[in-house]
Amino acid sequence: MIVAEKKPVEEIIDYVKDFKKLLIAGCNECVTVCEAGGKKEVGILASALRMYFLNEGKKVEIDEVTLERQCDHEYLEEIRDRIDKYDAVLSLACGVGVQFMAEKYFSTPVFPGVNTCFLGAAEERGVWSERCQACGQCILGETAGICPISRCAKRLLNGPCGGSTKGKCEINKDLDCAWQLIIDRLKELNRLDDYEKIMPIKDWSTERAGGPRKVVREDVRL
Amino acid sequence: MESIEGEPGDFKVTLTSYPRYIDPIKCTGCGECAKRCPVTAINMYNLGLDDRKATYIEYPQAVPLAFAIDIDTCIGCGLCEMMCLAKAINYEDNEKKSTICVGAVILSPGSEGFDPSGMDVLGYGKFANVVTSEEFERILSASGPYRGHLMRTLDREAPKKIAWIQCVGSRDVNLCGNGYCSSVCCMYAVKEAMIAKEHSHDDLDCAIFNMDIRSFGKDYEKYYNRAKDEHGVRFIKSRVHTINEDSTTGDLVIRYTDESGQTNEETFSMVVLSVGLQIPESVTALARRLDIELNNYNFAVTDPFAPVNSSRPGIFVSGVFQGPKDIPGSVTEASAAACAAGTKLAEARGTDTKTIEIPAEIDVLETETRIGVFVCNCGINIAGVVDVPAVADYAATLPYVVFVDQNLFTCSQDTQDKMKEVIKENNLNRVVVASCTPRTHEPLFQETLQACGLNKYLFEMANIRDQDSWVHANDPEAATEKAKDLVRMAVARAGLLKPLKEKKISINRRALVIGGGVAGMNAALGLADQGFDVVIVEKEAQLGGLSRDLTVTIEGADIQRYLLELVDRVTGHEKIQVLTESLIVGFSGFKGNFTTEIMVGPGMYERKIDHGVVILATGANEYKPEEYLYGQDYRVVTQIELGKRLEVKGADDISKVVMIQCVGSRNEKNQNCSRVCCQSAVKNALHIKEFNPDAEIYILYRDMRMYGLLEDYYTEARQQGIIFSRFSQDNPPNVEATDEGIAVTFKDHILQRDISITADLLALSAGMVAEDTEELASILKLPRNEEGYFIEAHVKLRPVDLANEGVFLCGTAHSPKLISEAISQALAAASRATIFLSQSEITLSAVTARVDPDLCAACLVCVRACPYEVPRINEEGVSEIDVALCHGCGICAAECPAKAIELDWYEDDQVMSKVEALLEGVL
Amino acid sequence: MSTKTPSKLEKILSAGHMAVTSECGPPRGSDSEDITKKAEMIKNHVDAINITDNQTSVTRLCSLASCIHLKKMGVEPTLQMVTRDRNRIALQSDILGAASFDIYNILCLSGDHQNFGDCPQGQNVFDIDSIQLIQTVRQMRDEGKFLGGDDINRPPQMFVGAAANPFADPFEIRVPRLAKKIAAGVEFIQTQCIYNLEKFELWMKQACDRGLHEKVYILAGVTPFKSAGMAKYMKNRVPGMDVPDDVVKRMSGVPKENQAEEGINICVETIQRLKEVEGVKGFHIMAIEWEDKVPEIVERTGLYPRPDIS
Amino acid sequence: MRINYPGTIRIIRLPCTGKVDVIHILRAFEKGADGVYVVGCLEGECRFSNGNLRAKKRIEQAQQILDAIGIGGERAQMYNLSSADGPRFAEYAVEMTEKIKKLGPNPLKKAKEKMAA
């Protein structure tokens, strides 16, 4: 899923301090699951902002809503009838949701309430880590199911570098060396010989290098 | 208790009740009498360290929580009688005799701390800063004489260095005649040292002078290690000669001999004497009257295989009267005694029970909210401070309030009757009582609601006594305002309350006992003898478990004979079904209604058993040593192997034996003490001496943990010339195999040099390891500690329950223990299970969490946050909480990032309505 | 062996001589004298001088310009090139730039992570990695083609090197990794600084067992300690460095004023011992900001004078 | 024990401090409370295993937010005590009251007055 982190309240205040009517919009998908932008966080942020504005002597109205998903038109439509009431929207969805909201409601300023971090997994409650950089050309089949692009600090396709120490990355000893993981798993799979195959220079055009990407599925379109 | 006459099942007990001069039934515990009492008396609860009044309550947790008059100090001024609005004072009260008929009796008269006044050298009574451990407990207590501030008695100065002297009044035949070990002093001394360090504002130095540290209980060794290694408590192996006072500072100089025989001195600001447990004279007199046999230390005589049966049939014993023990042991044994007594009384169960008829519930959701408020004066407890009429008038102005009344004592029977009428007359559908604490009185008022056809959850209390009049007695005006706030808050919440349905679940009155060893079989019999069906699941082909390898107890009781009888009783019992060679493969359900899937027999056919409770008795095994040439040389054996050998071959052919203690215990792999190995060693050593009095026996140990009455055998062993030599963990004995024998080299701590013994036999006191229950624990979702022993719900309060309701624990599955202790614990588990099984249905609390599936994002936060693993993501892909399993803590509701969970009766709106009512108009 | 490039280093190695290389770190400024002075100190004692490429991710004068300065003073440079900072366009372009100045040696590296340097907030590139850079140079040289497939007019003539760290984890792939670099086309190897001789010899032996020493010239890397403090720092703080306890102990065992001398002694002893190891074809002396000691080390190990091949 | 403590406190009962959420604390300030504190069991002695540790985390979170919006994080606190420890309850009540007195009233009160004027 998409993993996001709450923005500091100070930063959010800076965005919205000059508005009079605000809508805080949560999203009931990824950001709820990673506890950054669900209904609960909407309530907390709304309360915090109400207090902030009152303390500043400003009269600001703040409403709360949590949409099922902010990356789908149909769900975003749910606030169509009242969007004009607001000077601005604070979206706690991921960057996708924030933009989709902004596209849809073109004349309403939309601000992000979270920092969208990465595509990751929940290792345990409160610990998420990156697993994928959406490069568009999956190589996991060659790397024993461990992605060096998202998990090696230098995204080396032919690692490890000389800094790998005791299974950890040179930049942070709490970080696993992705190539150590790959080698360990190759060994487990009895495929260590594959290590000596040189990975060719990667075609990054399917990653952001190729510009904004789009998936068009003719089979499911009408 | 004066006397017990008659036979088991039909005893006539004569009791004398001493006068209290205050009727405990009328007394509301308000305390006005004590407040007005002009007489000061010594407070013996704080061991004379502070004062109380002649009208008093012994301690805040006393049951019943009622006052009494100490007639020895009372001057008869009559003030209390004038003050008491409940009219509970009766100066004419006198001694009453009564007779009750019972079927069985349990004696738990307890013990007293040893009085060290007679031991001159320790200076107790002479030097103010020498206190007993009991006094020190009071000093540390928040309800103690110094309110928990660590001070010494002489000058109320904070001590900088405290010493504990162990074994005062224990393990000492010469000075006090108490040859036994009191079993508890080591641990309480360590605990006191840790708490003292916590309470101290400086870096308090704590030293414990001891002969052995006996931290033999479950996880106690870890606590001891923490005290030693992390908190720097010093443990000094020594014997204390004398304690002298430095008269200018009040400090105390301890003169002691250390292990090497050298005499040293060290100065402390305070000395605590760790006094042992002792049976008081009053108890020995009682035992004499009741014709209960006592041993030479005045503990009740019991059989190792019937540990709670006194010498007189139908009379059972528990607690320290049975033998020195700690709180977990006492609580366990109390349950065991209850089981043993209950077995004989099973027929009578439920015959005196009265059932209350509850009228059908009125539907309140569709009707307008009508709140009634009852403000209590609580005599003058509330009214003496709070302006009750003003509060009542105020309540009448609040939204939805249609009725207000005030009462002298709302809890009295007549007021309750009146309240019922009022509720009905006024069609009240929410009730607020502004009085005392819901902790004690909520159930009473809820019953009243139910009697009027109202759901009991339509009730709310405002605590204007404990939280108001009692604590703001000096500011009546503010207290009255606070009372109004509390009432306003309560009314606000009451308006939002909804009726809740308490689910009733029927109980399958059958028990599943996992493990057919001594503990499992005793637990099964404990239940079966009371009429409950029991299924025992044993994975081996035979019953008996580890005890099949044991020969005799240290007292000389024949274990194999006992086992034979036990197996006969179990297999012959019509209520018990035994499944051997069986494996548990599935488990589901909740308290009262479990289903267990079992693969049975060599054919592995599957059976499903429905049952209401589980008793875990999976046991433990002797550790297979990897140390000291075990398995490499036939002359190296474990204590169990040695025991068997002695049984078969005797010991005529062995003349030199070395035993090494703590093999596989108290080390990095297994931090805990295995509890039983010291006595195994002494037991086998004494047996060898019986066969061959000339045999030389060396026991190499780290601490000899011969707790309780076992100490006598330790003394005897030394008298018989068995040599005990201490080694330290970092310098263990060295063992080599030679043609002549096993050469064991160790450092003698008295001689301070290495000694080498070539032994015919080396016996390793191998510790205990829990049976491998990893898979079982994961199937049943039960918690285990690092060593693989199951974890009880609360060490002291619920020693045989698991946190998972309906699951109980006994025997060595809990921790290493002796056979008699395992039997006790098995009976205790049966007793706890009986409480459960004796009901035909149970009512579940309605305070449980509820998921709104429309909001749920299936994020797993509740699944991960719940301490009981109750929520699960169901087939619809949303979280679901089984009310039968929910404990009602509300953690999931607070954590839910989608705000999809509410805790009934504590819904967010209901909680926040109190905040909003309180702060109404502030902004 | 016949040579494929005009590189002096390659010629010396293929003639069967023990090669000696050293390195200079460019200045954090634009004064070219910093580099020429260092080179002056050692130019008679080494066959080629590596110029590091923003080592430890600290911004410095660029490697290519520094190499040009060496070239101008008649010293043979080895251009170190990391893939951290440039994408494949920039890398190829810089290779051509170097070739235009007749720089004949290149060392292909991935580079330290920018986290260690003065711009930890910067973006890294890693469009390709070190092994792929080896392939790139070889393709440009041998096939005369850019990565995109177009022909190069006057392809670069470069002797292609890479680093190898026999001590990094996991040890079991250290030799396969060397093989991988060889398969990619590397011609000479300069190793990480060697203090743990046993481990290096084990690695060398495993490499020889696979015959790798015949496919690539291996120059053993050495760095003299200036002090016991430096030994401890390298042991504890530098990733991928293996400094055994007894070496640290030996450094700490002598008085402070003699520690520098002891460091040189250790370095000299290391070279003496490794000269005898099968597969070692030369030495790469990395005297960090201590270039004036290089001549002494070279002389004391009998590697002076350097062969004259032109 | 009837130990006197300041009359500044009103108690709201919950089954476990684990039921307290950040929003409950913020709302109390939003409505004008000068201070909020949560009293839970001693650490390691939660009846529900870890509710009090969760509450501690939530108080910390509330404190951060209150600091950020100018109300002051110190106004929210967590205390732990055993249910048998009346004196300590009173001690904490005094401590909290003094702390809040020092900090003065909830700044929102003044802000509101100003706006009204």
Tab-separated table of C-alpha atoms in Angstrom, chain A residues 163-178 180-181, chain C residues 169 239:
chain	number	residue	atom	x	y	z
A	163	GLY	CA	30.206	-1.010	2.164
A	164	SER	CA	28.034	-3.993	3.047
A	165	THR	CA	28.943	-4.873	6.610
A	166	LYS	CA	27.572	-7.771	8.591
A	167	GLY	CA	24.489	-7.810	6.438
A	168	LYS	CA	23.803	-4.127	6.928
A	169	CYS	CA	23.974	-1.154	4.607
A	170	GLU	CA	26.866	1.288	4.822
A	171	ILE	CA	24.562	4.232	5.244
A	172	ASN	CA	22.721	2.941	8.286
A	173	LYS	CA	23.478	-0.091	10.374
A	174	ASP	CA	19.786	-0.611	11.095
A	175	LEU	CA	19.139	-1.062	7.395
A	176	ASP	CA	19.500	-4.483	5.834
A	177	CYS	CA	21.846	-4.699	2.871
A	178	ALA	CA	19.467	-5.638	0.072
A	180	GLN	CA	22.905	-9.598	1.445
A	181	LEU	CA	19.203	-10.467	1.512
C	169	ASP	CA	30.286	-8.941	3.584
C	239	PRO	CA	32.399	0.616	6.214
